[in-house]
Amino acid sequence: MDEEYDVIVLGTGLKECILSGLLSVDRLKVLHMDRNDYYGGESTSLNLNQLWKRFRGDDKPPELLGASKEYNVDMIPKFMMANGKLVRVLIHTDVTKYLNFKAVDGSFVYNKGKIFKVPATDVEALKSPLMGLFEKRRARKFFIYVQDYEEKDSKSHEGLNLNQVKAKDLISKYGLEDNTVDFIGHALALHIDDSYLEEPAMDTVKRMKLYAESLARFQGGSPYIYPLYGLAELPQAFARLSAVYGGTYMLNKPECKVEFDENGKAYGVTSEGETARCKKVVCDPSYLPDKVKKVGRVARAICIMSHPIPNTRDSHSVQVILPQKQLGRKSDMYLFCCSYAHNVAPKGKYIAFVSTEAETDQPEVELKPGIELLGPVEEIFFDMYDRYEPLNDHNADNCFISTSYDATTHFESTVEDVIAMYSKITGKVLDLSVDLSAASATAEE
C-alpha cells in the first residue's frame, strides 16, 4: 500500500472498471480498491438469495423459482449497441476475449397504448403498422435521407447544414406526425427527452445511423447485444484486463478515505491505517459525497416471470421504450427483459425491469403503465435510488467522479461519461476507430 501510483480508482462499478482497464492499457500504474468484497458496485448482479436478502430481508425465495445460483439479476440492466462506443471500447482493449455475447431478440416502442417493433430502415417503415399509408411514405423518404447521409459527401446533404438546422426543422421538412417523431426521437435516436428537437439535427441523424448499422450487424431483431451471464461479467473482464497490464486490485478495503493536501489536491487514499499515494483519484459518487450533487432519482421494478413480455413476438430478450408523451410524463419509461437464453435465469424463467426517472415517491404507482405490459408476474421488487453528478473542478483537486447510472436500458449515455472522463484524466482523445468484425466473433445469434 505504501507505493506511489499514477491513478487510484475507488469502486468496481462498470464505469470505474472500464476506466481502470483503459488507463492500464495506456501503461499508467493503477491501484483499484473497493470497500465491498465483490466486483460491480452499484452495477453488480445478484443471485436469487442475494436478491431476496437485499429486498426482503430474512425471507427465503420460494423453491418453485429454481436454483439461486442460476440467477444473475443485474442491478443496472442495460443492453449495448452492436456498433456502439462500448463495443468499440471492448475491442480497443481486447476485453472481448473474456466475454461471450448474444444478440438481443427485439427492440420495441409503446405507441397509442400498444407495443410495436421499432422500424429502423425505409423497408421496415413501409411494413410498420405504426403508421398509416401516407405517413409510411413520408417516413420512408426521411429514412432514405438519413441512410444516404454522409458527412463528407455534400451531395447527400440536400443543401442542409445539419450542424445548424434544428432536429425539429429537419423532421418538419418531411411532414412527419407527432407519433412518428416520438418513436424516431426516443426509440431510434434514443434521446431521453424532447430537448433534442431544439438541438442541431446532426446528432439525431448520427444516432439513427448507429441504430440501423447496429441492427444490420447480426441480422437479428434488434441493434443490441448482451453478455451471457449478465453484466457482472463486464467489470470482472476489465479487472482482468487491468491486472494483465500490471494494475493492482484490492477488494474488501474498508473506508477508503481520500487524502487531500493543504491546497485541496488529492494525493492518496488511506485504508486500514495505510496510505497509498497517487497523482489522481477516480471514483463513483459514494466515495466523495461532499463533491457531488443530487440530480434526480430512478424508480424501478424488478420482476420474475415465466413468460416473455406479451406482444414482443415471444422475444427472450427485449427492450421496450415508452416515450414520455405517450404517458403524459416528463421522462421516458423503459422495459428490459432477459431470460435463461442469456444464462441469467433457470430454464423457463424471465427477468423484467421497468425503470424511469422518478417524478413522485411512489414507484408502485409511477411504474404501473410499464408493469401492466408485462402480463402475470410471479415476484416483484420495487426500488428507488438517487442519481448524482460531480460538482468539483478536477483540475483543482485531482478527483475524477463518475455520474450515477440513469434509467435508460442501453449503454449510450453511460459510455459517453466514461469517454469524457478518460479525456479529462489523460488529456487524450480515446481512439475508437477499430475493426468491428472482431466483435462479430464473440456474439452468437
PDB file of N, CA and C in Angstrom, residues 74-81 86 104 106-109 186-187 190-192 211 222-227 231 298-301 309 317-322 332-338 351-357 367 385 405-414:
ATOM      1  N   ASP A  74     -29.132  -8.297 -12.920  1.00  0.00           N
ATOM      2  CA  ASP A  74     -28.386  -7.032 -12.979  1.00  0.00           C
ATOM      3  C   ASP A  74     -29.086  -5.963 -12.153  1.00  0.00           C
ATOM      4  N   MET A  75     -28.306  -5.218 -11.384  1.00  0.00           N
ATOM      5  CA  MET A  75     -28.890  -4.099 -10.649  1.00  0.00           C
ATOM      6  C   MET A  75     -28.988  -2.842 -11.517  1.00  0.00           C
ATOM      7  N   ILE A  76     -28.178  -2.776 -12.563  1.00  0.00           N
ATOM      8  CA  ILE A  76     -28.283  -1.664 -13.530  1.00  0.00           C
ATOM      9  C   ILE A  76     -28.392  -2.316 -14.914  1.00  0.00           C
ATOM     10  N   PRO A  77     -29.572  -2.809 -15.288  1.00  0.00           N
ATOM     11  CA  PRO A  77     -29.685  -3.564 -16.547  1.00  0.00           C
ATOM     12  C   PRO A  77     -29.596  -2.665 -17.778  1.00  0.00           C
ATOM     13  N   LYS A  78     -28.669  -2.991 -18.676  1.00  0.00           N
ATOM     14  CA  LYS A  78     -28.523  -2.214 -19.908  1.00  0.00           C
ATOM     15  C   LYS A  78     -28.032  -3.119 -21.035  1.00  0.00           C
ATOM     16  N   PHE A  79     -28.595  -2.910 -22.227  1.00  0.00           N
ATOM     17  CA  PHE A  79     -28.101  -3.586 -23.435  1.00  0.00           C
ATOM     18  C   PHE A  79     -27.052  -2.690 -24.096  1.00  0.00           C
ATOM     19  N   MET A  80     -26.188  -3.299 -24.915  1.00  0.00           N
ATOM     20  CA  MET A  80     -25.212  -2.483 -25.628  1.00  0.00           C
ATOM     21  C   MET A  80     -25.456  -2.513 -27.132  1.00  0.00           C
ATOM     22  N   MET A  81     -25.320  -1.350 -27.753  1.00  0.00           N
ATOM     23  CA  MET A  81     -25.499  -1.199 -29.188  1.00  0.00           C
ATOM     24  C   MET A  81     -24.382  -1.961 -29.908  1.00  0.00           C
ATOM     25  N   LEU A  86     -19.429   1.414 -26.607  1.00  0.00           N
ATOM     26  CA  LEU A  86     -18.970   0.449 -25.609  1.00  0.00           C
ATOM     27  C   LEU A  86     -18.356  -0.771 -26.288  1.00  0.00           C
ATOM     28  N   VAL A 104     -29.669  -9.519 -28.919  1.00  0.00           N
ATOM     29  CA  VAL A 104     -30.947  -9.323 -28.225  1.00  0.00           C
ATOM     30  C   VAL A 104     -32.070  -9.454 -29.252  1.00  0.00           C
ATOM     31  N   GLY A 106     -35.340  -8.416 -29.551  1.00  0.00           N
ATOM     32  CA  GLY A 106     -36.308  -7.429 -30.030  1.00  0.00           C
ATOM     33  C   GLY A 106     -36.118  -6.030 -29.491  1.00  0.00           C
ATOM     34  N   SER A 107     -36.510  -5.046 -30.289  1.00  0.00           N
ATOM     35  CA  SER A 107     -36.498  -3.633 -29.900  1.00  0.00           C
ATOM     36  C   SER A 107     -37.867  -3.058 -30.264  1.00  0.00           C
ATOM     37  N   PHE A 108     -38.603  -2.596 -29.248  1.00  0.00           N
ATOM     38  CA  PHE A 108     -39.993  -2.192 -29.450  1.00  0.00           C
ATOM     39  C   PHE A 108     -40.244  -0.806 -28.876  1.00  0.00           C
ATOM     40  N   VAL A 109     -41.370  -0.233 -29.294  1.00  0.00           N
ATOM     41  CA  VAL A 109     -41.767   1.079 -28.793  1.00  0.00           C
ATOM     42  C   VAL A 109     -43.264   1.040 -28.462  1.00  0.00           C
ATOM     43  N   HIS A 186     -37.114   8.853 -29.672  1.00  0.00           N
ATOM     44  CA  HIS A 186     -36.897   8.152 -28.401  1.00  0.00           C
ATOM     45  C   HIS A 186     -36.488   6.687 -28.555  1.00  0.00           C
ATOM     46  N   ALA A 187     -37.047   5.980 -29.545  1.00  0.00           N
ATOM     47  CA  ALA A 187     -36.759   4.543 -29.675  1.00  0.00           C
ATOM     48  C   ALA A 187     -35.669   4.255 -30.707  1.00  0.00           C
ATOM     49  N   LEU A 190     -32.736   7.327 -29.466  1.00  0.00           N
ATOM     50  CA  LEU A 190     -32.504   7.085 -28.036  1.00  0.00           C
ATOM     51  C   LEU A 190     -32.257   8.368 -27.233  1.00  0.00           C
ATOM     52  N   HIS A 191     -32.941   9.457 -27.622  1.00  0.00           N
ATOM     53  CA  HIS A 191     -32.916  10.653 -26.784  1.00  0.00           C
ATOM     54  C   HIS A 191     -33.784  10.386 -25.555  1.00  0.00           C
ATOM     55  N   ILE A 192     -33.395  10.951 -24.403  1.00  0.00           N
ATOM     56  CA  ILE A 192     -34.140  10.640 -23.182  1.00  0.00           C
ATOM     57  C   ILE A 192     -35.268  11.639 -22.900  1.00  0.00           C
ATOM     58  N   TYR A 211     -28.081   3.188 -34.976  1.00  0.00           N
ATOM     59  CA  TYR A 211     -29.109   2.169 -34.709  1.00  0.00           C
ATOM     60  C   TYR A 211     -29.233   1.227 -35.911  1.00  0.00           C
ATOM     61  N   SER A 222     -32.950  -6.838 -33.241  1.00  0.00           N
ATOM     62  CA  SER A 222     -32.662  -5.595 -32.524  1.00  0.00           C
ATOM     63  C   SER A 222     -31.222  -5.182 -32.819  1.00  0.00           C
ATOM     64  N   PRO A 223     -30.863  -3.936 -32.460  1.00  0.00           N
ATOM     65  CA  PRO A 223     -29.479  -3.493 -32.658  1.00  0.00           C
ATOM     66  C   PRO A 223     -28.585  -3.819 -31.456  1.00  0.00           C
ATOM     67  N   TYR A 224     -29.127  -4.535 -30.473  1.00  0.00           N
ATOM     68  CA  TYR A 224     -28.428  -4.697 -29.201  1.00  0.00           C
ATOM     69  C   TYR A 224     -27.799  -6.077 -29.035  1.00  0.00           C
ATOM     70  N   ILE A 225     -26.741  -6.110 -28.218  1.00  0.00           N
ATOM     71  CA  ILE A 225     -26.175  -7.377 -27.756  1.00  0.00           C
ATOM     72  C   ILE A 225     -26.065  -7.309 -26.240  1.00  0.00           C
ATOM     73  N   TYR A 226     -25.861  -8.475 -25.622  1.00  0.00           N
ATOM     74  CA  TYR A 226     -25.858  -8.564 -24.159  1.00  0.00           C
ATOM     75  C   TYR A 226     -24.991  -9.746 -23.764  1.00  0.00           C
ATOM     76  N   PRO A 227     -24.145  -9.608 -22.724  1.00  0.00           N
ATOM     77  CA  PRO A 227     -23.240 -10.714 -22.386  1.00  0.00           C
ATOM     78  C   PRO A 227     -23.971 -11.900 -21.750  1.00  0.00           C
ATOM     79  N   LEU A 231     -24.431  -8.602 -16.866  1.00  0.00           N
ATOM     80  CA  LEU A 231     -23.463  -7.506 -16.953  1.00  0.00           C
ATOM     81  C   LEU A 231     -22.351  -7.582 -15.917  1.00  0.00           C
ATOM     82  N   VAL A 298     -34.064   7.420  -9.661  1.00  0.00           N
ATOM     83  CA  VAL A 298     -34.575   6.409 -10.584  1.00  0.00           C
ATOM     84  C   VAL A 298     -35.534   5.503  -9.820  1.00  0.00           C
ATOM     85  N   ALA A 299     -36.716   5.291 -10.386  1.00  0.00           N
ATOM     86  CA  ALA A 299     -37.674   4.322  -9.836  1.00  0.00           C
ATOM     87  C   ALA A 299     -37.638   3.086 -10.720  1.00  0.00           C
ATOM     88  N   ARG A 300     -37.644   1.910 -10.092  1.00  0.00           N
ATOM     89  CA  ARG A 300     -37.628   0.707 -10.921  1.00  0.00           C
ATOM     90  C   ARG A 300     -38.346  -0.437 -10.231  1.00  0.00           C
ATOM     91  N   ALA A 301     -38.786  -1.361 -11.048  1.00  0.00           N
ATOM     92  CA  ALA A 301     -39.379  -2.606 -10.568  1.00  0.00           C
ATOM     93  C   ALA A 301     -38.590  -3.754 -11.181  1.00  0.00           C
ATOM     94  N   ILE A 309     -42.461 -10.989 -22.453  1.00  0.00           N
ATOM     95  CA  ILE A 309     -43.404  -9.859 -22.420  1.00  0.00           C
ATOM     96  C   ILE A 309     -44.391 -10.034 -23.584  1.00  0.00           C
ATOM     97  N   SER A 317     -35.262 -11.853 -25.097  1.00  0.00           N
ATOM     98  CA  SER A 317     -34.572 -10.649 -24.612  1.00  0.00           C
ATOM     99  C   SER A 317     -35.106  -9.483 -25.427  1.00  0.00           C
ATOM    100  N   VAL A 318     -35.446  -8.395 -24.737  1.00  0.00           N
ATOM    101  CA  VAL A 318     -36.130  -7.311 -25.447  1.00  0.00           C
ATOM    102  C   VAL A 318     -36.035  -5.993 -24.674  1.00  0.00           C
ATOM    103  N   GLN A 319     -36.021  -4.901 -25.438  1.00  0.00           N
ATOM    104  CA  GLN A 319     -36.188  -3.570 -24.863  1.00  0.00           C
ATOM    105  C   GLN A 319     -37.468  -2.960 -25.429  1.00  0.00           C
ATOM    106  N   VAL A 320     -38.266  -2.361 -24.545  1.00  0.00           N
ATOM    107  CA  VAL A 320     -39.436  -1.589 -24.984  1.00  0.00           C
ATOM    108  C   VAL A 320     -39.289  -0.189 -24.409  1.00  0.00           C
ATOM    109  N   ILE A 321     -39.345   0.825 -25.256  1.00  0.00           N
ATOM    110  CA  ILE A 321     -39.265   2.215 -24.786  1.00  0.00           C
ATOM    111  C   ILE A 321     -40.667   2.825 -24.827  1.00  0.00           C
ATOM    112  N   LEU A 322     -41.055   3.432 -23.714  1.00  0.00           N
ATOM    113  CA  LEU A 322     -42.342   4.119 -23.628  1.00  0.00           C
ATOM    114  C   LEU A 322     -42.052   5.619 -23.607  1.00  0.00           C
ATOM    115  N   ASP A 332     -39.011   9.372 -20.262  1.00  0.00           N
ATOM    116  CA  ASP A 332     -39.402   8.081 -20.822  1.00  0.00           C
ATOM    117  C   ASP A 332     -39.407   6.991 -19.755  1.00  0.00           C
ATOM    118  N   MET A 333     -40.105   5.901 -20.082  1.00  0.00           N
ATOM    119  CA  MET A 333     -40.076   4.697 -19.249  1.00  0.00           C
ATOM    120  C   MET A 333     -39.471   3.582 -20.094  1.00  0.00           C
ATOM    121  N   TYR A 334     -38.776   2.653 -19.436  1.00  0.00           N
ATOM    122  CA  TYR A 334     -38.056   1.598 -20.163  1.00  0.00           C
ATOM    123  C   TYR A 334     -38.424   0.229 -19.620  1.00  0.00           C
ATOM    124  N   LEU A 335     -38.671  -0.712 -20.518  1.00  0.00           N
ATOM    125  CA  LEU A 335     -38.805  -2.121 -20.145  1.00  0.00           C
ATOM    126  C   LEU A 335     -37.578  -2.857 -20.676  1.00  0.00           C
ATOM    127  N   PHE A 336     -37.042  -3.719 -19.849  1.00  0.00           N
ATOM    128  CA  PHE A 336     -35.876  -4.533 -20.205  1.00  0.00           C
ATOM    129  C   PHE A 336     -36.239  -5.959 -19.805  1.00  0.00           C
ATOM    130  N   CYS A 337     -36.049  -6.908 -20.695  1.00  0.00           N
ATOM    131  CA  CYS A 337     -36.327  -8.295 -20.337  1.00  0.00           C
ATOM    132  C   CYS A 337     -35.219  -9.194 -20.873  1.00  0.00           C
ATOM    133  N   CYS A 338     -34.741 -10.103 -20.027  1.00  0.00           N
ATOM    134  CA  CYS A 338     -33.823 -11.136 -20.485  1.00  0.00           C
ATOM    135  C   CYS A 338     -34.238 -12.439 -19.799  1.00  0.00           C
ATOM    136  N   ILE A 351     -36.571 -12.423 -16.516  1.00  0.00           N
ATOM    137  CA  ILE A 351     -36.408 -11.305 -15.575  1.00  0.00           C
ATOM    138  C   ILE A 351     -36.703 -10.019 -16.338  1.00  0.00           C
ATOM    139  N   ALA A 352     -37.675  -9.261 -15.829  1.00  0.00           N
ATOM    140  CA  ALA A 352     -38.042  -7.999 -16.487  1.00  0.00           C
ATOM    141  C   ALA A 352     -37.821  -6.844 -15.524  1.00  0.00           C
ATOM    142  N   PHE A 353     -37.404  -5.713 -16.077  1.00  0.00           N
ATOM    143  CA  PHE A 353     -37.207  -4.491 -15.297  1.00  0.00           C
ATOM    144  C   PHE A 353     -38.063  -3.388 -15.917  1.00  0.00           C
ATOM    145  N   VAL A 354     -38.655  -2.580 -15.080  1.00  0.00           N
ATOM    146  CA  VAL A 354     -39.343  -1.370 -15.530  1.00  0.00           C
ATOM    147  C   VAL A 354     -38.653  -0.217 -14.819  1.00  0.00           C
ATOM    148  N   SER A 355     -38.167   0.765 -15.572  1.00  0.00           N
ATOM    149  CA  SER A 355     -37.428   1.857 -14.924  1.00  0.00           C
ATOM    150  C   SER A 355     -37.767   3.197 -15.551  1.00  0.00           C
ATOM    151  N   THR A 356     -37.646   4.244 -14.755  1.00  0.00           N
ATOM    152  CA  THR A 356     -37.882   5.607 -15.236  1.00  0.00           C
ATOM    153  C   THR A 356     -37.244   6.597 -14.278  1.00  0.00           C
ATOM    154  N   GLU A 357     -37.051   7.814 -14.757  1.00  0.00           N
ATOM    155  CA  GLU A 357     -36.630   8.902 -13.882  1.00  0.00           C
ATOM    156  C   GLU A 357     -37.826   9.232 -12.988  1.00  0.00           C
ATOM    157  N   LEU A 367     -44.749   3.366 -11.965  1.00  0.00           N
ATOM    158  CA  LEU A 367     -44.297   2.360 -12.930  1.00  0.00           C
ATOM    159  C   LEU A 367     -45.441   1.507 -13.488  1.00  0.00           C
ATOM    160  N   TYR A 385     -33.414   4.777  -6.317  1.00  0.00           N
ATOM    161  CA  TYR A 385     -32.062   5.199  -5.916  1.00  0.00           C
ATOM    162  C   TYR A 385     -31.786   6.601  -6.452  1.00  0.00           C
ATOM    163  N   TYR A 405     -25.777   6.026 -12.567  1.00  0.00           N
ATOM    164  CA  TYR A 405     -26.429   5.400 -13.734  1.00  0.00           C
ATOM    165  C   TYR A 405     -27.860   5.906 -13.869  1.00  0.00           C
ATOM    166  N   ASP A 406     -28.246   6.215 -15.114  1.00  0.00           N
ATOM    167  CA  ASP A 406     -29.604   6.724 -15.345  1.00  0.00           C
ATOM    168  C   ASP A 406     -30.590   5.567 -15.554  1.00  0.00           C
ATOM    169  N   ALA A 407     -31.833   5.908 -15.903  1.00  0.00           N
ATOM    170  CA  ALA A 407     -32.888   4.902 -16.013  1.00  0.00           C
ATOM    171  C   ALA A 407     -32.886   4.169 -17.355  1.00  0.00           C
ATOM    172  N   THR A 408     -32.073   4.621 -18.310  1.00  0.00           N
ATOM    173  CA  THR A 408     -32.098   4.013 -19.643  1.00  0.00           C
ATOM    174  C   THR A 408     -31.687   2.546 -19.593  1.00  0.00           C
ATOM    175  N   THR A 409     -32.176   1.768 -20.559  1.00  0.00           N
ATOM    176  CA  THR A 409     -31.832   0.340 -20.613  1.00  0.00           C
ATOM    177  C   THR A 409     -30.865   0.060 -21.764  1.00  0.00           C
ATOM    178  N   HIS A 410     -30.047   1.070 -22.086  1.00  0.00           N
ATOM    179  CA  HIS A 410     -28.978   0.900 -23.078  1.00  0.00           C
ATOM    180  C   HIS A 410     -27.779   1.702 -22.583  1.00  0.00           C
ATOM    181  N   PHE A 411     -26.608   1.431 -23.154  1.00  0.00           N
ATOM    182  CA  PHE A 411     -25.358   1.953 -22.602  1.00  0.00           C
ATOM    183  C   PHE A 411     -24.895   3.278 -23.193  1.00  0.00           C
ATOM    184  N   GLU A 412     -25.671   3.875 -24.090  1.00  0.00           N
ATOM    185  CA  GLU A 412     -25.145   5.032 -24.817  1.00  0.00           C
ATOM    186  C   GLU A 412     -24.715   6.176 -23.896  1.00  0.00           C
ATOM    187  N   SER A 413     -25.551   6.532 -22.912  1.00  0.00           N
ATOM    188  CA  SER A 413     -25.191   7.653 -22.028  1.00  0.00           C
ATOM    189  C   SER A 413     -24.064   7.259 -21.061  1.00  0.00           C
ATOM    190  N   THR A 414     -24.054   5.994 -20.637  1.00  0.00           N
ATOM    191  CA  THR A 414     -23.017   5.517 -19.712  1.00  0.00           C
ATOM    192  C   THR A 414     -21.628   5.631 -20.326  1.00  0.00           C
TER     193      THR A 414
END
